PDB file of C-alpha atoms in Angstrom:
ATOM      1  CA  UNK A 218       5.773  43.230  11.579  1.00 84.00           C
ATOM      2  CA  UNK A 219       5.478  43.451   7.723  1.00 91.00           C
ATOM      3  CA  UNK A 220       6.870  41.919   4.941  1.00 93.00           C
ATOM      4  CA  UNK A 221       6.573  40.943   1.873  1.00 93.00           C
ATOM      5  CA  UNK A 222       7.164  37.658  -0.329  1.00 94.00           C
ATOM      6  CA  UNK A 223       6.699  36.269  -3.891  1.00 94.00           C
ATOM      7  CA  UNK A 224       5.033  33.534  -5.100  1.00 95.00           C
ATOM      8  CA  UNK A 225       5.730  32.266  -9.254  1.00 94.00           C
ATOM      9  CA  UNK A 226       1.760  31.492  -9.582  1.00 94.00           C
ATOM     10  CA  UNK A 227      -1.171  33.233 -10.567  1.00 93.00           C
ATOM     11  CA  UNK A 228      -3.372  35.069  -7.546  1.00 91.00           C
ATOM     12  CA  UNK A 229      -5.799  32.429  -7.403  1.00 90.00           C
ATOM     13  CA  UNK A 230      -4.011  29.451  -7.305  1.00 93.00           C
ATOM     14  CA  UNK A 231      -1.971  31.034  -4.341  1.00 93.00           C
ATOM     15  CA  UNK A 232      -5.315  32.022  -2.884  1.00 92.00           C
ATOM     16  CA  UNK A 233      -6.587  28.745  -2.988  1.00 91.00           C
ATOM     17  CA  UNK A 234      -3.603  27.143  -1.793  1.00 93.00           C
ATOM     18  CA  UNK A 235      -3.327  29.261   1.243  1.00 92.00           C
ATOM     19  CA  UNK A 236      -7.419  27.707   1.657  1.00 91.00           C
ATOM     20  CA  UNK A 237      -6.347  24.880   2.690  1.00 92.00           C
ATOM     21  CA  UNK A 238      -4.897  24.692   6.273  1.00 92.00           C
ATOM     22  CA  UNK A 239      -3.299  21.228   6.099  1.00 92.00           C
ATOM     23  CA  UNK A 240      -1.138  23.074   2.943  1.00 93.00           C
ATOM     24  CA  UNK A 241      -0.037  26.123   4.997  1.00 93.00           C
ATOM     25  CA  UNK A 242       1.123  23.904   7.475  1.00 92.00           C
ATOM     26  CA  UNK A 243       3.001  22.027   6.067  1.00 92.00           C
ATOM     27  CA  UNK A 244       4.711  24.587   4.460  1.00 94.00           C
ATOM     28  CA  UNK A 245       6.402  26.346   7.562  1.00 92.00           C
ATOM     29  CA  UNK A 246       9.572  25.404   7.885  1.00 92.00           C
ATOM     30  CA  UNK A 247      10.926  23.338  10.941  1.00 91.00           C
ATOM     31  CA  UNK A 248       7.141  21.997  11.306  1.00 92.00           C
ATOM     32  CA  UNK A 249       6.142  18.210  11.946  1.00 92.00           C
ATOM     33  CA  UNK A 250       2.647  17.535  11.981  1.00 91.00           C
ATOM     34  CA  UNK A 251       0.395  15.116  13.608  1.00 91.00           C
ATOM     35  CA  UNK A 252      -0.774  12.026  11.575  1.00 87.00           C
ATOM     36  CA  UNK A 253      -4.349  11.776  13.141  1.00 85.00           C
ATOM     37  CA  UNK A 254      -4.810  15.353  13.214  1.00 81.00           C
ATOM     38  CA  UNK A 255      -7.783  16.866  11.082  1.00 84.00           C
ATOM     39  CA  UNK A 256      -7.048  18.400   7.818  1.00 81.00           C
ATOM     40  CA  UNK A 257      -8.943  21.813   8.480  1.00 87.00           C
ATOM     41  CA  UNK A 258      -7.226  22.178  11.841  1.00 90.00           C
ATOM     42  CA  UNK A 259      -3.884  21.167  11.468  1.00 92.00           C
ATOM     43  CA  UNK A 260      -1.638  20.342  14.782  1.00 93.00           C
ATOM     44  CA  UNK A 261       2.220  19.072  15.598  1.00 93.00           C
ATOM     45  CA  UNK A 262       5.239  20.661  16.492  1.00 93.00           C
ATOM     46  CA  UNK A 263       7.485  23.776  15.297  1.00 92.00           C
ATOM     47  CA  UNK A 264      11.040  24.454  15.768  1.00 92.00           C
ATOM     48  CA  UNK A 265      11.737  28.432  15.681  1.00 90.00           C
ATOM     49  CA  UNK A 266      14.874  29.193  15.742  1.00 90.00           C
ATOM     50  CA  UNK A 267      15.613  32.904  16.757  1.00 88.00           C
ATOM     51  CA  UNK A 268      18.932  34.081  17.681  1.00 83.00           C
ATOM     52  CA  UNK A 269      21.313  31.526  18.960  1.00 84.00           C
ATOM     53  CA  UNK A 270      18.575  29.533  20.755  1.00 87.00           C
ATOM     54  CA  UNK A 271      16.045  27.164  19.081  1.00 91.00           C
ATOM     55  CA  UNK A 272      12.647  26.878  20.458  1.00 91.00           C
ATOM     56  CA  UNK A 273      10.419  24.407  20.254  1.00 93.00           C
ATOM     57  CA  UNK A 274       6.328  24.845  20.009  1.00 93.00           C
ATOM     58  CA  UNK A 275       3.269  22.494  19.937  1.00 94.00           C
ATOM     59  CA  UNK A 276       0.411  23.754  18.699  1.00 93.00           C
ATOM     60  CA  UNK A 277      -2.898  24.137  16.095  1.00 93.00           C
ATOM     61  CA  UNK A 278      -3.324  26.418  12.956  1.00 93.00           C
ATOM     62  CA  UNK A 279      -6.568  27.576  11.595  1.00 92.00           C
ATOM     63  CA  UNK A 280      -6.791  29.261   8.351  1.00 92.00           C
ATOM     64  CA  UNK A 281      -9.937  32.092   7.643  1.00 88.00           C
ATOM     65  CA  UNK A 282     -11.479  31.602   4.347  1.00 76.00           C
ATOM     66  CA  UNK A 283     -11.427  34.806   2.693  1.00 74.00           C
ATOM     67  CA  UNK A 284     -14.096  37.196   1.428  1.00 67.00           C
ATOM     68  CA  UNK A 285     -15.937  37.569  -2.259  1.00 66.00           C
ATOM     69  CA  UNK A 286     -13.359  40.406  -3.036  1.00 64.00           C
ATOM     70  CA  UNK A 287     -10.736  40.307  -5.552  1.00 64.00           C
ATOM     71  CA  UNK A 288      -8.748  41.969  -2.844  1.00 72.00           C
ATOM     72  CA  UNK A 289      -9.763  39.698   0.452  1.00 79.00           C
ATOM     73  CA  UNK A 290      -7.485  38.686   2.566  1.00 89.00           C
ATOM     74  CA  UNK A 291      -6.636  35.670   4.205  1.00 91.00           C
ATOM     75  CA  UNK A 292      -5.792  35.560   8.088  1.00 92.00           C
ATOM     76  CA  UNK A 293      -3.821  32.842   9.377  1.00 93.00           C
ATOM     77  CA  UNK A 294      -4.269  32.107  13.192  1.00 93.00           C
ATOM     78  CA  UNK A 295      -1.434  29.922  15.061  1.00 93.00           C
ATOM     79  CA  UNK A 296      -1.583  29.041  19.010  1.00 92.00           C
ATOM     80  CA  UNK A 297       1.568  27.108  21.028  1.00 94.00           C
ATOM     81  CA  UNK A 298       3.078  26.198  23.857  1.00 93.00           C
ATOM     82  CA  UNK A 299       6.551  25.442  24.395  1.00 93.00           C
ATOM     83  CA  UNK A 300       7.674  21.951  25.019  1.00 92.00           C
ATOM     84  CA  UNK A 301      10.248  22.423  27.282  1.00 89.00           C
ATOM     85  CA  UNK A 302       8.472  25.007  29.459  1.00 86.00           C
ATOM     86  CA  UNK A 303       5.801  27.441  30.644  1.00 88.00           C
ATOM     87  CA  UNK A 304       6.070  29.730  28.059  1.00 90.00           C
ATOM     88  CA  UNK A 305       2.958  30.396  25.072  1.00 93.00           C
ATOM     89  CA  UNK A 306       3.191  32.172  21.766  1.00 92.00           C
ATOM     90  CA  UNK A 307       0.016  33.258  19.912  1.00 93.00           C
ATOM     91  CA  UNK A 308       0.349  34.760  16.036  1.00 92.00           C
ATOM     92  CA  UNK A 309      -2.121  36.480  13.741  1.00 93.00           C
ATOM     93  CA  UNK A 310      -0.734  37.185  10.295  1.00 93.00           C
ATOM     94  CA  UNK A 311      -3.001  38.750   7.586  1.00 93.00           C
ATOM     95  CA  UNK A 312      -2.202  37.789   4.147  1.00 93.00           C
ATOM     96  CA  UNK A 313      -3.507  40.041   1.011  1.00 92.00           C
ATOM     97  CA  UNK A 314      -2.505  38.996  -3.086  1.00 92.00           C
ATOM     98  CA  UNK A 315      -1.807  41.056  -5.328  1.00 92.00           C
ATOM     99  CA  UNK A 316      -0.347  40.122  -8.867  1.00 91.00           C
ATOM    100  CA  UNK A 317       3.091  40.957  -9.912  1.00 90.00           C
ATOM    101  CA  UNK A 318       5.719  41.138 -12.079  1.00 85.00           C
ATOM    102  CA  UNK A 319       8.555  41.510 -10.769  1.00 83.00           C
ATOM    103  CA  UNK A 320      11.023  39.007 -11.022  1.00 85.00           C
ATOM    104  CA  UNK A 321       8.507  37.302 -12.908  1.00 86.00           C
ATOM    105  CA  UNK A 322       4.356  36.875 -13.520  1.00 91.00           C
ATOM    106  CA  UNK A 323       3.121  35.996 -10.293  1.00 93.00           C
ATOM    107  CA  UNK A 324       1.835  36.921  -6.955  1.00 94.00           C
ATOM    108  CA  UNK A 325       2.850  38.963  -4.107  1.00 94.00           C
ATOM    109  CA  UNK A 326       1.784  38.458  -0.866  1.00 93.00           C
ATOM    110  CA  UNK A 327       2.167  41.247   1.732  1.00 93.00           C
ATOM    111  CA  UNK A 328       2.277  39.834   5.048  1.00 94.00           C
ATOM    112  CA  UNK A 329       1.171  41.805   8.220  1.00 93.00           C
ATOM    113  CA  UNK A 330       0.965  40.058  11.696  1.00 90.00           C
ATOM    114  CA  UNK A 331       1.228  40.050  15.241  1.00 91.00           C
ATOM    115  CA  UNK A 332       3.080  37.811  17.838  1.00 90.00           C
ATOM    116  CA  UNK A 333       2.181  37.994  21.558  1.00 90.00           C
ATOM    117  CA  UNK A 334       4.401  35.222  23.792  1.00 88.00           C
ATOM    118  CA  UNK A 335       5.928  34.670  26.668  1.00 89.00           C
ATOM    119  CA  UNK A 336       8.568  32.287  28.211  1.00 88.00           C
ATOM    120  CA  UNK A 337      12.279  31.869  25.950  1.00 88.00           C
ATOM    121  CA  UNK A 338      10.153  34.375  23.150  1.00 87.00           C
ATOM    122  CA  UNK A 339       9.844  37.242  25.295  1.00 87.00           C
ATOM    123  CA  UNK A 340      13.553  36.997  26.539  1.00 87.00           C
ATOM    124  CA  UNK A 341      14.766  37.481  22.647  1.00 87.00           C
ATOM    125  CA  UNK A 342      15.134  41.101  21.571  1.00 88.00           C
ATOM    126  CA  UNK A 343      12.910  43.290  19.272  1.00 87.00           C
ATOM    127  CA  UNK A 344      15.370  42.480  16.105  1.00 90.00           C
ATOM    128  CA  UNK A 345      16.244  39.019  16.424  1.00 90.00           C
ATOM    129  CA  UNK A 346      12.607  38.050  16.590  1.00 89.00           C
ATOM    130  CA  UNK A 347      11.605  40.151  13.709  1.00 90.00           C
ATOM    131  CA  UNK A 348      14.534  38.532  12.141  1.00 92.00           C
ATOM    132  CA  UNK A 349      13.010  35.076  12.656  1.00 91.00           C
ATOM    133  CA  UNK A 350       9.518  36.295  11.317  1.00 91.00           C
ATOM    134  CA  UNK A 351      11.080  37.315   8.139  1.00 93.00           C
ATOM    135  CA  UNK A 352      13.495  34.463   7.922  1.00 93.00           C
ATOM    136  CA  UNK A 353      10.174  32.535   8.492  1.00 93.00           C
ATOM    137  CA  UNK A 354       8.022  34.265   6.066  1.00 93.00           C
ATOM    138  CA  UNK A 355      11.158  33.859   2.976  1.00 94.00           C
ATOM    139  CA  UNK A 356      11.490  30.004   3.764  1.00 95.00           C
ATOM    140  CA  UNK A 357       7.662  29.633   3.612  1.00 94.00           C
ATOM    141  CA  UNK A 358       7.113  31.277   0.163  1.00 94.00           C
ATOM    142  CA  UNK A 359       9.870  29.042  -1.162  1.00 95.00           C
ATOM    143  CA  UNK A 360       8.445  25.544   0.042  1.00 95.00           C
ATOM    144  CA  UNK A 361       4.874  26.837  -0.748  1.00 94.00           C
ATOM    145  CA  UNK A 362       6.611  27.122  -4.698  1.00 94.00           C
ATOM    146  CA  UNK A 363       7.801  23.370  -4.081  1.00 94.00           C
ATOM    147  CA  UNK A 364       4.421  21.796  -3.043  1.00 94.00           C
ATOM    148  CA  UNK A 365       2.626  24.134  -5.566  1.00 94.00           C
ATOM    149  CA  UNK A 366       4.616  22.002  -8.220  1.00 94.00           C
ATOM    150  CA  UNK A 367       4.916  18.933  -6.731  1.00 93.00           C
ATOM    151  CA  UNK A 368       0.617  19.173  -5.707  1.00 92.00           C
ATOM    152  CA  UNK A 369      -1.167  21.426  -7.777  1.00 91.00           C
ATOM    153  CA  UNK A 370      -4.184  22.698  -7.012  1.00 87.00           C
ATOM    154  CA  UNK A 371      -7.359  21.569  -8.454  1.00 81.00           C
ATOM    155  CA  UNK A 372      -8.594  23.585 -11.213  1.00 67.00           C
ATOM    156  CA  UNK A 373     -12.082  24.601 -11.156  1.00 46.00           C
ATOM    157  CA  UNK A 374     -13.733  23.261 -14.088  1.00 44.00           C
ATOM    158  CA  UNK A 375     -11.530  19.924 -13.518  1.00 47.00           C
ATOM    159  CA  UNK A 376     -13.756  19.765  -9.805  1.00 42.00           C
ATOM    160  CA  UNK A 377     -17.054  20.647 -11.456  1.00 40.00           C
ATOM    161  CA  UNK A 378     -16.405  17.903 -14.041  1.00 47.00           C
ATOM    162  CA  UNK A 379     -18.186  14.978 -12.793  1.00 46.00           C
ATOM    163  CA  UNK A 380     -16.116  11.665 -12.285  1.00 48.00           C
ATOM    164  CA  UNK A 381     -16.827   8.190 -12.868  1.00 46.00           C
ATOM    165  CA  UNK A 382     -17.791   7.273  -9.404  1.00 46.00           C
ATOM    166  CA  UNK A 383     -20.771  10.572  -9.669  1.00 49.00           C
ATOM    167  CA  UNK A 384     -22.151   9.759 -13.227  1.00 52.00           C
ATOM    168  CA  UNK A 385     -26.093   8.682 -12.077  1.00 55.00           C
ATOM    169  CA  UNK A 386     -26.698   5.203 -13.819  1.00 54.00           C
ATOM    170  CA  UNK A 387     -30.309   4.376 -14.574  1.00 56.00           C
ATOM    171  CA  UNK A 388     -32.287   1.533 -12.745  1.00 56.00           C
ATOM    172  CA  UNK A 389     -32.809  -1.567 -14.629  1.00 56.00           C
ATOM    173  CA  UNK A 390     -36.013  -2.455 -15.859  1.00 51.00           C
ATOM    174  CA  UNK A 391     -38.287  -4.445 -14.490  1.00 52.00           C
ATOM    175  CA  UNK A 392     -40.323  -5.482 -17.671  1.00 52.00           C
ATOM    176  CA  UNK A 393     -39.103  -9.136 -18.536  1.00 51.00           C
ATOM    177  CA  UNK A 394     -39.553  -7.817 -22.358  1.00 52.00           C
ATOM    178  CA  UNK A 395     -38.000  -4.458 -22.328  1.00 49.00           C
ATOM    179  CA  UNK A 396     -34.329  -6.143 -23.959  1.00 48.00           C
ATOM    180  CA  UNK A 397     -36.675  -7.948 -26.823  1.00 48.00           C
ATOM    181  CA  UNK A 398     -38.237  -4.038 -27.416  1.00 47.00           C
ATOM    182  CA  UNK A 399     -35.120  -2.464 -27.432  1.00 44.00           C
ATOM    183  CA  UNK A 400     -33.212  -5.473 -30.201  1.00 44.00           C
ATOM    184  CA  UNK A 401     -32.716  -4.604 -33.349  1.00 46.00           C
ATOM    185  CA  UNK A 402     -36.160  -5.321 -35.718  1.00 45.00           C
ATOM    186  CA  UNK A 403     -35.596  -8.448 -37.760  1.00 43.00           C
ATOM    187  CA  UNK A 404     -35.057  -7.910 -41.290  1.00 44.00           C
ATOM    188  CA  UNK A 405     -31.819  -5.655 -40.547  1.00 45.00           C
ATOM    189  CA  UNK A 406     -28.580  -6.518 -40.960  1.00 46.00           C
ATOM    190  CA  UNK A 407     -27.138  -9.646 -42.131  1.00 46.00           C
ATOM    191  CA  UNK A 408     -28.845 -12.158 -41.786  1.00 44.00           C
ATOM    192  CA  UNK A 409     -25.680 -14.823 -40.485  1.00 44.00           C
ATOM    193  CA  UNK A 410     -25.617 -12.455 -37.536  1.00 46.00           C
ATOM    194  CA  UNK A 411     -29.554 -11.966 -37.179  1.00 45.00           C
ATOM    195  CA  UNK A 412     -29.762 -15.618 -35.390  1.00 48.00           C
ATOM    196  CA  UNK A 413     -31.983 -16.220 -33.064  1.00 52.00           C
ATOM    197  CA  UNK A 414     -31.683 -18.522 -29.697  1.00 50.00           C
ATOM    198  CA  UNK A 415     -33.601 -21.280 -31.355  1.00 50.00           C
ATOM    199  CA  UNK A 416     -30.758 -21.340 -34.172  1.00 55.00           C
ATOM    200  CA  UNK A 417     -28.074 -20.920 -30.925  1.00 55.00           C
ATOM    201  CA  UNK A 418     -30.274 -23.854 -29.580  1.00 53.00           C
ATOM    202  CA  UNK A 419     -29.939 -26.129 -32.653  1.00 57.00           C
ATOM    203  CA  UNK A 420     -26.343 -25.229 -33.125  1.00 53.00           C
ATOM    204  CA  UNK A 421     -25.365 -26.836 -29.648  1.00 51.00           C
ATOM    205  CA  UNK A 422     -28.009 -29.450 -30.007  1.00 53.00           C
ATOM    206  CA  UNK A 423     -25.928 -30.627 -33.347  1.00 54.00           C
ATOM    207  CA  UNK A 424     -22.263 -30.004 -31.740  1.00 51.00           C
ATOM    208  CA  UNK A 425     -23.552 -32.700 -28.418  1.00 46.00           C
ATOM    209  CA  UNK A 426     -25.386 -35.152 -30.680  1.00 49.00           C
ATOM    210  CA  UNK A 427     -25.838 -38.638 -29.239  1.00 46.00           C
ATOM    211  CA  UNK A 428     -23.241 -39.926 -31.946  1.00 48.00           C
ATOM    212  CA  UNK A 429     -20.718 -37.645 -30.458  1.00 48.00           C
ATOM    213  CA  UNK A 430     -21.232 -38.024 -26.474  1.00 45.00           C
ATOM    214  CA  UNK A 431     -20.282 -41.312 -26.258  1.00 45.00           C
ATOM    215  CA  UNK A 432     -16.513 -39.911 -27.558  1.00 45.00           C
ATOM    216  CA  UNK A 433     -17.164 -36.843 -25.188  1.00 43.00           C
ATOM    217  CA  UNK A 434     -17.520 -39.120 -22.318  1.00 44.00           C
ATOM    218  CA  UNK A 435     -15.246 -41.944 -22.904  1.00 43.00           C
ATOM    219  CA  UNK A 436     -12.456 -39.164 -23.311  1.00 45.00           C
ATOM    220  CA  UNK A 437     -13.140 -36.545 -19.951  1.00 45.00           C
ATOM    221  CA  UNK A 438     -15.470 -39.275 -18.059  1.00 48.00           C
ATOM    222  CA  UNK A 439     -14.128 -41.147 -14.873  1.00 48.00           C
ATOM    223  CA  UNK A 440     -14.252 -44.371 -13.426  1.00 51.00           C
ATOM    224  CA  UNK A 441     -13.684 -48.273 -14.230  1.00 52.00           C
ATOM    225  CA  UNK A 442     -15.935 -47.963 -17.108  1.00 53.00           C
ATOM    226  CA  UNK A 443     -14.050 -45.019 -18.507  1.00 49.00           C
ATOM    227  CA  UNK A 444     -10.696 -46.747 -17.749  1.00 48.00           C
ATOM    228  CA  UNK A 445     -11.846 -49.813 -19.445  1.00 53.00           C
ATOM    229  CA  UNK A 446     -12.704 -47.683 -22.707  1.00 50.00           C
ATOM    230  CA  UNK A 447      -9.383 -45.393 -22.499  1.00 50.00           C
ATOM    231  CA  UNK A 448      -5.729 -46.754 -23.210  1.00 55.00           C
ATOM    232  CA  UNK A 449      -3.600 -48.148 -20.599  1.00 57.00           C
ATOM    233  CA  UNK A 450      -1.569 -45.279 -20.470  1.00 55.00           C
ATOM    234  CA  UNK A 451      -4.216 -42.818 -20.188  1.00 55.00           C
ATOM    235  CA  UNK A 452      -6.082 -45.281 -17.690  1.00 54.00           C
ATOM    236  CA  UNK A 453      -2.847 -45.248 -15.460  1.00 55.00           C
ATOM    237  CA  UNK A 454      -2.297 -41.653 -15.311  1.00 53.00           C
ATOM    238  CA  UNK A 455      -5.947 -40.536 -14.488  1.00 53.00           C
ATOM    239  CA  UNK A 456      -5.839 -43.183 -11.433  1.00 53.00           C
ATOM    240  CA  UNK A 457      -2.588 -41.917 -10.038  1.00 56.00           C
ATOM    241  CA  UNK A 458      -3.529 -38.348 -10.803  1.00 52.00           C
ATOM    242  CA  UNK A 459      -6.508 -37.617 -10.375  1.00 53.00           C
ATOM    243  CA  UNK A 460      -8.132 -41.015  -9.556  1.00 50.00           C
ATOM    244  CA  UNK A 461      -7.393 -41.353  -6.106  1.00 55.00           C
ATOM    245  CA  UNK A 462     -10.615 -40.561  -3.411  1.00 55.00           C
ATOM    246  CA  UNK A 463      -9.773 -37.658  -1.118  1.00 53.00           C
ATOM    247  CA  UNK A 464      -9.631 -40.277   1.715  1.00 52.00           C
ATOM    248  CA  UNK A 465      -6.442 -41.864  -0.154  1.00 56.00           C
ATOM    249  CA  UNK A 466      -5.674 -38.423  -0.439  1.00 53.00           C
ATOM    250  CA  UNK A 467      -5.505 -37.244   2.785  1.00 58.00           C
ATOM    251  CA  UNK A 468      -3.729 -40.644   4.400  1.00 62.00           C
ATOM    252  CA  UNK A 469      -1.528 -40.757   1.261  1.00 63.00           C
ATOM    253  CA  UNK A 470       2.254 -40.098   2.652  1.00 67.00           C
ATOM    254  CA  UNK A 471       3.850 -36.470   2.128  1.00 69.00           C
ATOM    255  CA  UNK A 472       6.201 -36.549  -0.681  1.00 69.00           C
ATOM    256  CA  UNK A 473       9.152 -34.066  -1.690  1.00 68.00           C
ATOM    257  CA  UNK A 474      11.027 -32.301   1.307  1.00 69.00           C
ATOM    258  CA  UNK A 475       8.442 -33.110   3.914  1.00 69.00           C
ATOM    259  CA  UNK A 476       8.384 -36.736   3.055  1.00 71.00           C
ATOM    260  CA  UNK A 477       9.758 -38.765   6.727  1.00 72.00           C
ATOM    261  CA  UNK A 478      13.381 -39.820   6.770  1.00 73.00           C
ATOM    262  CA  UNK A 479      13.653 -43.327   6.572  1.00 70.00           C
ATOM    263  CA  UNK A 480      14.658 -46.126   8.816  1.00 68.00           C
ATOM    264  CA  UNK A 481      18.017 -47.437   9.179  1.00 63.00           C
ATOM    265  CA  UNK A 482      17.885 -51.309   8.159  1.00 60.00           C
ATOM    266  CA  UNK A 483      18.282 -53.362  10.927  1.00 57.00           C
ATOM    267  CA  UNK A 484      20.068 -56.514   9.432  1.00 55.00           C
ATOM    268  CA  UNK A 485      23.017 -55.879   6.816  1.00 54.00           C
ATOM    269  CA  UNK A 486      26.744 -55.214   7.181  1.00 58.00           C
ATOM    270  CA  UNK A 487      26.094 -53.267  10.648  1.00 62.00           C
ATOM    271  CA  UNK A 488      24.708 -56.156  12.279  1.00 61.00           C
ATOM    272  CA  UNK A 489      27.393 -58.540  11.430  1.00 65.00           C
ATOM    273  CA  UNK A 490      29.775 -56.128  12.097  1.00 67.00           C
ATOM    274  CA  UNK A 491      27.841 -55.825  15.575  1.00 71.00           C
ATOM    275  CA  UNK A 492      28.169 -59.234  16.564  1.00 74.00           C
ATOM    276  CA  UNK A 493      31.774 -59.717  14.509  1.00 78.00           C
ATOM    277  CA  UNK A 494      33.505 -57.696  17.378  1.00 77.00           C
ATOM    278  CA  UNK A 495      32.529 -59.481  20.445  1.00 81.00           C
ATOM    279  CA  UNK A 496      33.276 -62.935  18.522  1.00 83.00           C
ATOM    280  CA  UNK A 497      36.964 -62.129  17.803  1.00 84.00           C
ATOM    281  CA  UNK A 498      37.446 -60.896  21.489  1.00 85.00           C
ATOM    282  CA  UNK A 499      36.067 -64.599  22.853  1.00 86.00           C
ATOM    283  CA  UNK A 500      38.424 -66.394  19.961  1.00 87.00           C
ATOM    284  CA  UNK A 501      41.232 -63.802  20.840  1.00 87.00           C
ATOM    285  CA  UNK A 502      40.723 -64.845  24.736  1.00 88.00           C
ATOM    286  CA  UNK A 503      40.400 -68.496  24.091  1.00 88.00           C
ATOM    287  CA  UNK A 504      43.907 -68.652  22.503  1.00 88.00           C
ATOM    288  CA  UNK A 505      45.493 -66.463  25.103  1.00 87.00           C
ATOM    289  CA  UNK A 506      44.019 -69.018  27.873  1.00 86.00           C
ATOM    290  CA  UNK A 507      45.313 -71.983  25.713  1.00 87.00           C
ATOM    291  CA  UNK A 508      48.389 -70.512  24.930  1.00 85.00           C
ATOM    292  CA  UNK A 509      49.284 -70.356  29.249  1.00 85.00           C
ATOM    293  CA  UNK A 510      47.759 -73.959  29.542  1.00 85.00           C
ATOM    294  CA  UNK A 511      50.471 -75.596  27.442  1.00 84.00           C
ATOM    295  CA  UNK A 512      53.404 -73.457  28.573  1.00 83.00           C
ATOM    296  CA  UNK A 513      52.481 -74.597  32.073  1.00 83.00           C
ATOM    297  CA  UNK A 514      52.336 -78.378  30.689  1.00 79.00           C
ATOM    298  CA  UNK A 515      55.895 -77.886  29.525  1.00 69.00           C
TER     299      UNK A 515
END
C-alpha cells in the first residue's frame, strides 16, 4: 500500500519528529500507551477499526533512525497481537520527505508499507483494509500537526546552547589570601566605601558600648532582675508570654476549642431542687394521714 500525506512544517522538523518513537506513537489514532514503557520503544494498545468491526491490538513500535542523506528515509516497525484472540499483525511502513508546496510550504511524506496478519485482519477484504491504512495514515498526519504545535521540536542550536545546570564552575581556592589579592588596591574609589574590617570593627564596638548594654539588656534580657528593671506592664506580659519554663508549658491546660468541658456544680438550685421534691411528697403524705385520723375521730 501507498499513500501519501502532508505535513505544514519544514522537512527537518518532520524528520526529527518522526525520530522520536514515543512521538509517532502517540500520534496514531485510537492508541493508548503504557505509562512505564520506555520512550525509544514505545508499547500499549491500538484500536483499528476496519470495516464494520473494530479490532483491538497490543503491541511495541520501534522507529529506524534514518541515514546522512537529504533523501533518507525513515522505517517505522509495529508488532501486535490481538486482545481478544489468536490473531497477530506485523507492519513495516517506509517513510521518505520531500518538501512541498502544495496547499502550502511544507512537507510531504510518501508512505509505502506492508501488513502481514492473521486472525479478525485476514478475514477483512483487500479494500476495506487498505481503506483503514489510508484512513490511518490521514488521521496521523493531522495529530502529528497538533503535537508539532502544541510540542515543538528542539531546535538545534537551542540543544547545543549550554544550560545553566552544564556551565563548568571553577573550584574555589585554597589560598587563605587569594580574596585579599583579588580586592580592589587601596587608594581607589571613595574612600567612605574603602573601609576596612578594623573600621567595621570599631563601628560595632561604638554601636554596643558599655554605656549602651545596660539599656540593651534591661530591654530584651529575661528574668527577675530584668522584671525588676522593666515596667509592670511589660514585666507581666513577658511572664505570661514568654516567661513560663517549658515544664509549665507542657502541664499548662489546653486552651481554645480543645480546652475540657467543665464540671457541673454540685450544690446550687439543682440540689435544692433535688431534695425539694422528696420533702413535699413526705409533707403532702403527712397531711393526707392526718386528714383520715380526724375524720375517723369524728
Amino acid at each position: 500500500m501507498e499513500h501519501e500525506v502532508y505535513v505544514p512544517f519544514p522537512v527537518g522538523t518532520v524528520r526529527q519528529a518522526l525520530t522520536e518513537p514515543e512521538r509517532v506513537a502517540r500520534c496514531l489514532p485510537g492508541v493508548q500507551l503504557d505509562a512505564e514503557a520506555a520512550a525509544h520503544r514505545p508499547e500499549g494498545r491500538l484500536r483499528l477499526r476496519i470495516g464494520s468491526s473494530t479490532i483491538t491490538y497490543r503491541g511495541s513500535l520501534t522507529v529506524s533512525e534514518p541515514g546522512d542523506g537529504a533523501d533518507a528515509a525513515v522505517t517505522v516497525e509495529a508488532n501486535g497481537t490481538e486482545t481478544r484472540g489468536d490473531g497477530a499483525v506485523a507492519l513495516t511502513l517506509t517513510v521518505r520527505l520531500s518538501p512541498a508546496t502544495e496547499p502550502g510550504p511544507g512537507t510531504t511524506l510518501s508512505c509505502a508499507g506492508t501488513v502481514h496478519g492473521d486472525g479478525r485482519l485476514a478475514e477483512a477484504t483487500d479494500r476495506s483494509a487498505e481503506s483503514a491504512g489510508r484512513r490511518l495514515l490521514d488521521r496521523f498526519a493531522e495529530n502529528l500537526t497538533e503535537d508539532l504545535r502544541q510540542r515543538p521540536v528542539p531546535d538545534a542550536g537551542q540543544a547545543a546552547r549550554p544550560g545553566v545546570l552544564d556551565t563548568e564552575v571553577p573550584p574555589p581556592s585554597l589560598d587563605p589570601h587569594s580574596d585579599e589579592d583579588a580586592a580592589e588596591p587601596a587608594g581607589t574609589g571613595d574612600p567612605a566605601d574603602a573601609a576596612g574590617p578594623a573600621d567595621t570593627a570599631d563601628a560595632l564596638d561604638d554601636l554596643v558600648s558599655e554605656d549602651r548594654v545596660p539599656e540593651l539588656r534591661a530591654e530584651h534580657a529575661y528574668g527577675p532582675e530584668a522584671d525588676a528593671a522593666a515596667p509592670a506592664e511589660a514585666a507581666h506580659a513577658r511572664r505570661t508570654m514568654i516567661g513560663r519554663s517549658a515544664e509549665e508549658v507542657d502541664h499548662a491546660p489546653p486552651r481554645g476549642r480543645y480546652a475540657p468541658v467543665p464540671a457541673p456544680e454540685t450544690g446550687g438550685t439543682s440540689a435544692t431542687l433535688r431534695w425539694a421534691a422528696p420533702a413535699a411528697a413526705v409533707v403532702l403524705a403527712s397531711a393526707v394521714v392526718v386528714g383520715r385520723v380526724l375524720r375517723r375521730r369524728r
